[in-house]
Amino acid sequence: MRQNEGVYVGIVKNNRPLVAGNWKMNGLKNAVQEIIKLQTSLQDLVSLGCDVLVCPPATLLSHFEAVVSEGQVPLLLGGQDCHMAVSGAHTGDISAQMLKDVGCEYVIVGHSERRSDHNETNEMVQAKAKAAIEAGLIPIICVGESEEERVAGQTLTVVTSQLRGSVPPESKGNEIIIAYEPVWAIGTGKVPEVKDVADVHQMIRKELASILGHGGQELRILYGGSVKADNAGTLMAIDNVDGALVGGASLRADDFTGILKVYSS
Ligand code: PGA
């Protein structure tokens, strides 16, 4: 690993890392300019050692797809949620098959904002993850403890039970991705200590091996929660951290590129 002006560059991992941008409920049609800018910045990065995924609001997917499919850089698209059913009377919802149809390869499921705003349970998250796999998408299954749970020393217990409840036990390691996102770190600028991230990711890896067997080793585990260009090098270098799920800092191409640079040599 080399160090350049305080930023670690060229981190090499066993699993090819993934850096995913979760745009949440942000962006109008003109945001397509940021995707064009992102493509240009990525072209300038030498040997990018990670996959790059953008998960915009559903309204922007086809606009982004039109740009991504014409571009020179492999930029992946994903949804932010999907329904567990293939189709039917579910006003306002979007199925995994619809996301696939519009050009997505991934979908975030069980984000803490979905769990809290929409009362999503582990069972619902598992059903959504299954629906995603059946539609040919890779679900990014989110887990993470609240501030109160962390203070009470319950982090590992909470994350373990979320994993047991949310991961489809019959899935293969390369069919799913886990994102560990401490709820208190999301959008707050607060980031856990390196040791805490290392401990939770190691525990997740062990738990996945017990749920999925050998497949748990090859599965990517992302860290999410206030990832920025200035802390990405440190966070991404931690063992068992195979990339990032980025909210606020994924909205502008310059900020997002700053994070992606840690995987560029
Ligand atoms: P943040 O969001 O990077 O703005 O903290 C992360 C997320 O919610 O996925």
CSV table of C-alpha atoms and ligand atoms in Angstrom, one decimal:
chain,number,residue,atom,x,y,z
A,1,MET,CA,0.0,0.0,0.0
A,2,ARG,CA,1.4,3.4,-0.9
A,3,GLN,CA,0.6,6.6,0.9
A,4,ASN,CA,0.0,9.9,-1.0
A,5,GLU,CA,-0.6,13.1,0.7
A,6,GLY,CA,-2.3,11.3,3.7
A,7,VAL,CA,-4.5,9.3,1.4
A,8,TYR,CA,-3.9,5.6,1.0
A,9,VAL,CA,-4.0,4.6,-2.6
A,10,GLY,CA,-3.9,1.3,-4.4
A,11,ILE,CA,-5.5,-0.9,-1.7
A,12,VAL,CA,-5.6,-4.5,-2.9
A,13,LYS,CA,-8.1,-6.9,-1.5
A,14,ASN,CA,-8.9,-10.6,-1.9
A,15,ASN,CA,-12.4,-9.9,-3.1
A,16,ARG,CA,-12.8,-7.2,-5.8
A,17,PRO,CA,-14.2,-4.3,-3.9
A,18,LEU,CA,-17.4,-2.4,-4.7
A,19,VAL,CA,-18.0,1.2,-4.0
A,20,ALA,CA,-21.7,2.0,-4.2
A,21,GLY,CA,-23.3,5.4,-4.2
A,22,ASN,CA,-26.7,5.6,-2.5
A,23,TRP,CA,-28.4,8.8,-3.8
A,24,LYS,CA,-31.4,8.3,-1.5
A,25,MET,CA,-34.3,10.8,-2.3
A,26,ASN,CA,-32.0,13.3,-4.1
A,27,GLY,CA,-31.7,14.3,-7.7
A,28,LEU,CA,-33.7,15.6,-10.7
A,29,LYS,CA,-33.2,14.9,-14.4
A,30,ASN,CA,-30.3,17.4,-14.6
A,31,ALA,CA,-28.3,15.2,-12.2
A,32,VAL,CA,-27.4,13.2,-15.3
A,33,GLN,CA,-24.6,15.7,-15.7
A,34,GLU,CA,-22.9,14.3,-12.5
A,35,ILE,CA,-22.9,10.9,-14.1
A,36,ILE,CA,-21.3,12.2,-17.2
A,37,LYS,CA,-18.7,14.0,-15.0
A,38,LEU,CA,-18.1,10.8,-13.0
A,39,GLN,CA,-17.5,8.9,-16.2
A,40,THR,CA,-14.9,11.4,-17.3
A,41,SER,CA,-13.2,11.3,-13.9
A,42,LEU,CA,-13.1,7.5,-13.9
A,43,GLN,CA,-11.5,7.5,-17.3
A,44,ASP,CA,-8.6,9.5,-15.8
A,45,LEU,CA,-8.1,7.1,-13.0
A,46,VAL,CA,-5.4,4.6,-13.8
A,47,SER,CA,-6.3,0.9,-13.2
A,48,LEU,CA,-9.3,1.3,-11.0
A,49,GLY,CA,-9.3,-1.7,-8.6
A,50,CYS,CA,-13.0,-1.7,-7.7
A,51,ASP,CA,-16.5,-1.9,-9.2
A,52,VAL,CA,-18.4,1.3,-9.1
A,53,LEU,CA,-22.2,1.3,-8.6
A,54,VAL,CA,-24.7,4.2,-8.5
A,55,CYS,CA,-28.1,3.8,-7.0
A,56,PRO,CA,-30.2,6.8,-7.9
A,57,PRO,CA,-33.9,7.3,-7.2
A,58,ALA,CA,-36.0,5.1,-9.4
A,59,THR,CA,-37.2,8.1,-11.4
A,60,LEU,CA,-33.6,8.6,-12.7
A,61,LEU,CA,-32.7,5.0,-13.6
A,62,SER,CA,-33.6,5.1,-17.2
A,63,HIS,CA,-31.9,8.5,-17.7
A,64,PHE,CA,-28.8,7.2,-16.1
A,65,GLU,CA,-28.9,4.0,-18.0
A,66,ALA,CA,-29.0,5.8,-21.3
A,67,VAL,CA,-25.7,7.6,-20.4
A,68,VAL,CA,-24.0,4.6,-18.8
A,69,SER,CA,-24.8,2.3,-21.7
A,70,GLU,CA,-23.1,4.7,-24.1
A,71,GLY,CA,-20.1,5.4,-21.9
A,72,GLN,CA,-16.5,3.9,-22.0
A,73,VAL,CA,-16.3,3.2,-18.3
A,74,PRO,CA,-18.2,0.2,-16.7
A,75,LEU,CA,-20.5,2.0,-14.3
A,76,LEU,CA,-23.1,-0.2,-12.6
A,77,LEU,CA,-26.7,0.8,-11.7
A,78,GLY,CA,-28.8,-0.3,-8.8
A,79,GLY,CA,-32.1,0.4,-7.1
A,80,GLN,CA,-32.5,1.5,-3.5
A,81,ASP,CA,-35.3,-1.0,-2.6
A,82,CYS,CA,-37.6,-3.5,-4.2
A,83,HIS,CA,-40.8,-5.3,-3.4
A,84,MET,CA,-40.8,-9.0,-2.5
A,85,ALA,CA,-43.4,-9.8,-5.2
A,86,VAL,CA,-42.8,-10.0,-8.9
A,87,SER,CA,-45.9,-7.9,-9.8
A,88,GLY,CA,-49.3,-7.1,-8.5
A,89,ALA,CA,-51.5,-4.7,-6.6
A,90,HIS,CA,-48.8,-2.8,-4.6
A,91,THR,CA,-49.3,0.9,-5.4
A,92,GLY,CA,-46.1,2.8,-5.4
A,93,ASP,CA,-43.8,-0.2,-5.2
A,94,ILE,CA,-41.2,-1.4,-7.6
A,95,SER,CA,-40.3,-5.1,-8.3
A,96,ALA,CA,-36.8,-6.5,-8.6
A,97,GLN,CA,-37.7,-7.6,-12.1
A,98,MET,CA,-38.6,-4.0,-13.0
A,99,LEU,CA,-35.2,-2.8,-11.8
A,100,LYS,CA,-33.5,-5.5,-13.8
A,101,ASP,CA,-35.6,-4.5,-16.8
A,102,VAL,CA,-34.4,-0.9,-16.6
A,103,GLY,CA,-30.7,-1.9,-16.5
A,104,CYS,CA,-29.9,-2.5,-12.8
A,105,GLU,CA,-27.6,-5.2,-11.6
A,106,TYR,CA,-27.9,-4.5,-7.9
A,107,VAL,CA,-30.5,-3.4,-5.3
A,108,ILE,CA,-30.0,-2.2,-1.8
A,109,VAL,CA,-32.4,-3.9,0.7
A,110,GLY,CA,-33.0,-3.3,4.4
A,111,HIS,CA,-31.3,0.1,4.5
A,112,SER,CA,-31.8,1.5,8.0
A,113,GLU,CA,-34.0,4.3,6.6
A,114,ARG,CA,-36.3,1.6,5.1
A,115,ARG,CA,-36.3,-0.4,8.3
A,116,SER,CA,-37.2,2.7,10.4
A,117,ASP,CA,-39.4,4.8,7.9
A,118,HIS,CA,-41.3,1.7,6.6
A,119,ASN,CA,-41.1,-0.7,9.5
A,120,GLU,CA,-39.2,-3.2,7.5
A,121,THR,CA,-38.4,-6.4,9.5
A,122,ASN,CA,-35.7,-8.9,8.9
A,123,GLU,CA,-38.2,-11.3,7.4
A,124,MET,CA,-39.3,-8.7,4.8
A,125,VAL,CA,-35.7,-7.9,4.0
A,126,GLN,CA,-34.9,-11.6,3.5
A,127,ALA,CA,-38.0,-11.9,1.2
A,128,LYS,CA,-36.8,-8.8,-0.8
A,129,ALA,CA,-33.3,-10.3,-1.0
A,130,LYS,CA,-34.7,-13.5,-2.4
A,131,ALA,CA,-36.8,-11.7,-4.9
A,132,ALA,CA,-33.8,-9.8,-6.0
A,133,ILE,CA,-31.7,-12.9,-6.5
A,134,GLU,CA,-34.6,-14.6,-8.4
A,135,ALA,CA,-34.7,-11.5,-10.7
A,136,GLY,CA,-31.0,-11.8,-11.4
A,137,LEU,CA,-30.0,-8.9,-9.2
A,138,ILE,CA,-27.4,-8.8,-6.4
A,139,PRO,CA,-29.0,-7.6,-3.2
A,140,ILE,CA,-26.9,-5.4,-0.9
A,141,ILE,CA,-28.3,-6.4,2.5
A,142,CYS,CA,-27.8,-3.6,5.1
A,143,VAL,CA,-27.3,-4.3,8.8
A,144,GLY,CA,-26.2,-2.0,11.6
A,145,GLU,CA,-26.8,-1.1,15.2
A,146,SER,CA,-28.4,2.1,16.6
A,147,GLU,CA,-26.6,4.5,18.9
A,148,GLU,CA,-28.5,3.1,22.0
A,149,GLU,CA,-27.6,-0.4,21.0
A,150,ARG,CA,-24.0,0.5,20.6
A,151,VAL,CA,-23.9,2.3,24.0
A,152,ALA,CA,-25.5,-0.8,25.6
A,153,GLY,CA,-22.8,-3.0,24.2
A,154,GLN,CA,-25.2,-4.9,21.9
A,155,THR,CA,-23.6,-4.2,18.5
A,156,LEU,CA,-22.5,-7.8,17.8
A,157,THR,CA,-25.7,-9.3,19.1
A,158,VAL,CA,-27.9,-6.9,17.0
A,159,VAL,CA,-25.9,-7.4,13.8
A,160,THR,CA,-25.8,-11.2,14.2
A,161,SER,CA,-29.6,-11.4,14.6
A,162,GLN,CA,-30.1,-9.0,11.6
A,163,LEU,CA,-27.8,-11.3,9.5
A,164,ARG,CA,-29.6,-14.5,10.6
A,165,GLY,CA,-32.9,-13.0,9.8
A,166,SER,CA,-32.1,-11.1,6.6
A,167,VAL,CA,-29.7,-13.3,4.7
A,168,PRO,CA,-31.4,-15.9,2.6
A,169,PRO,CA,-29.7,-19.1,3.9
A,170,GLU,CA,-29.8,-20.9,0.6
A,171,SER,CA,-28.0,-18.1,-1.3
A,172,LYS,CA,-24.5,-18.5,-2.7
A,173,GLY,CA,-21.8,-16.2,-1.5
A,174,ASN,CA,-21.4,-14.4,-4.9
A,175,GLU,CA,-25.2,-13.8,-5.1
A,176,ILE,CA,-25.3,-11.3,-2.2
A,177,ILE,CA,-23.4,-8.4,-0.6
A,178,ILE,CA,-23.6,-7.2,3.0
A,179,ALA,CA,-23.3,-3.6,4.0
A,180,TYR,CA,-22.5,-2.9,7.7
A,181,GLU,CA,-23.8,0.6,8.4
A,182,PRO,CA,-23.9,1.7,12.0
A,183,VAL,CA,-27.1,3.8,12.1
A,184,TRP,CA,-25.5,6.5,14.2
A,185,ALA,CA,-22.8,7.0,11.6
A,186,ILE,CA,-25.2,7.6,8.7
A,187,GLY,CA,-25.2,11.2,7.6
A,188,THR,CA,-23.7,12.4,10.9
A,189,GLY,CA,-20.0,12.7,10.1
A,190,LYS,CA,-19.3,10.2,12.9
A,191,VAL,CA,-17.3,7.2,12.1
A,192,PRO,CA,-16.5,4.2,14.3
A,193,GLU,CA,-13.0,3.5,15.5
A,194,VAL,CA,-10.9,1.3,13.1
A,195,LYS,CA,-10.9,-1.5,15.7
A,196,ASP,CA,-14.7,-1.5,16.0
A,197,VAL,CA,-15.1,-1.7,12.2
A,198,ALA,CA,-12.5,-4.5,12.1
A,199,ASP,CA,-14.3,-6.4,14.9
A,200,VAL,CA,-17.8,-6.1,13.4
A,201,HIS,CA,-16.6,-7.1,9.9
A,202,GLN,CA,-14.7,-10.1,11.3
A,203,MET,CA,-17.8,-11.2,13.2
A,204,ILE,CA,-19.9,-10.7,10.0
A,205,ARG,CA,-17.5,-12.9,8.0
A,206,LYS,CA,-17.6,-15.6,10.7
A,207,GLU,CA,-21.4,-15.5,10.9
A,208,LEU,CA,-21.8,-15.6,7.1
A,209,ALA,CA,-19.5,-18.7,7.1
A,210,SER,CA,-21.9,-20.3,9.5
A,211,ILE,CA,-25.0,-19.3,7.6
A,212,LEU,CA,-23.7,-19.9,4.1
A,213,GLY,CA,-20.7,-22.2,4.5
A,214,HIS,CA,-17.8,-21.7,2.2
A,215,GLY,CA,-19.6,-19.0,0.2
A,216,GLY,CA,-19.3,-16.7,3.2
A,217,GLN,CA,-15.6,-16.2,2.4
A,218,GLU,CA,-16.0,-14.8,-1.1
A,219,LEU,CA,-18.9,-12.5,-0.2
A,220,ARG,CA,-18.2,-8.8,-0.2
A,221,ILE,CA,-18.8,-6.9,3.0
A,222,LEU,CA,-19.1,-3.1,2.6
A,223,TYR,CA,-18.8,-0.5,5.3
A,224,GLY,CA,-21.2,2.5,5.1
A,225,GLY,CA,-21.8,5.6,7.3
A,226,SER,CA,-20.1,9.0,6.7
A,227,VAL,CA,-17.5,7.6,4.2
A,228,LYS,CA,-15.7,10.6,2.7
A,229,ALA,CA,-12.5,11.0,0.6
A,230,ASP,CA,-10.5,11.9,3.7
A,231,ASN,CA,-11.4,8.7,5.7
A,232,ALA,CA,-12.0,6.2,2.9
A,233,GLY,CA,-8.3,5.2,2.8
A,234,THR,CA,-8.3,4.2,6.4
A,235,LEU,CA,-11.7,2.5,6.4
A,236,MET,CA,-11.1,0.6,3.1
A,237,ALA,CA,-7.8,-0.7,4.3
A,238,ILE,CA,-9.4,-2.6,7.3
A,239,ASP,CA,-9.5,-6.4,7.0
A,240,ASN,CA,-12.8,-7.8,5.7
A,241,VAL,CA,-13.9,-4.3,4.4
A,242,ASP,CA,-14.5,-5.0,0.7
A,243,GLY,CA,-15.8,-1.6,-0.3
A,244,ALA,CA,-18.2,1.2,0.7
A,245,LEU,CA,-21.8,2.2,0.7
A,246,VAL,CA,-21.7,6.0,0.3
A,247,GLY,CA,-24.6,8.4,0.8
A,248,GLY,CA,-23.9,12.1,0.9
A,249,ALA,CA,-20.5,11.9,-0.7
A,250,SER,CA,-21.8,10.0,-3.7
A,251,LEU,CA,-24.0,12.8,-5.0
A,252,ARG,CA,-21.2,14.9,-6.5
A,253,ALA,CA,-18.8,13.3,-9.0
A,254,ASP,CA,-15.8,15.1,-7.5
A,255,ASP,CA,-16.5,13.8,-3.9
A,256,PHE,CA,-17.3,10.3,-5.1
A,257,THR,CA,-14.1,10.2,-7.3
A,258,GLY,CA,-12.1,11.2,-4.2
A,259,ILE,CA,-13.3,8.0,-2.5
A,260,LEU,CA,-12.8,5.8,-5.6
A,261,LYS,CA,-9.1,7.0,-5.8
A,262,VAL,CA,-8.2,4.8,-2.8
A,263,TYR,CA,-8.6,1.8,-5.1
A,264,SER,CA,-6.6,3.4,-8.0
A,265,SER,CA,-2.9,2.9,-8.4
B,1,PGA,P1,-23.8,8.6,4.4
B,1,PGA,O1,-24.9,7.6,4.1
B,1,PGA,O2,-22.6,8.3,3.6
B,1,PGA,O3,-24.4,10.0,4.0
B,1,PGA,O4,-23.5,8.6,5.9
B,1,PGA,C1,-24.6,6.2,4.0
B,1,PGA,C2,-25.9,5.4,3.7
B,1,PGA,O5,-26.9,5.7,4.3
B,1,PGA,O6,-25.9,4.5,2.9
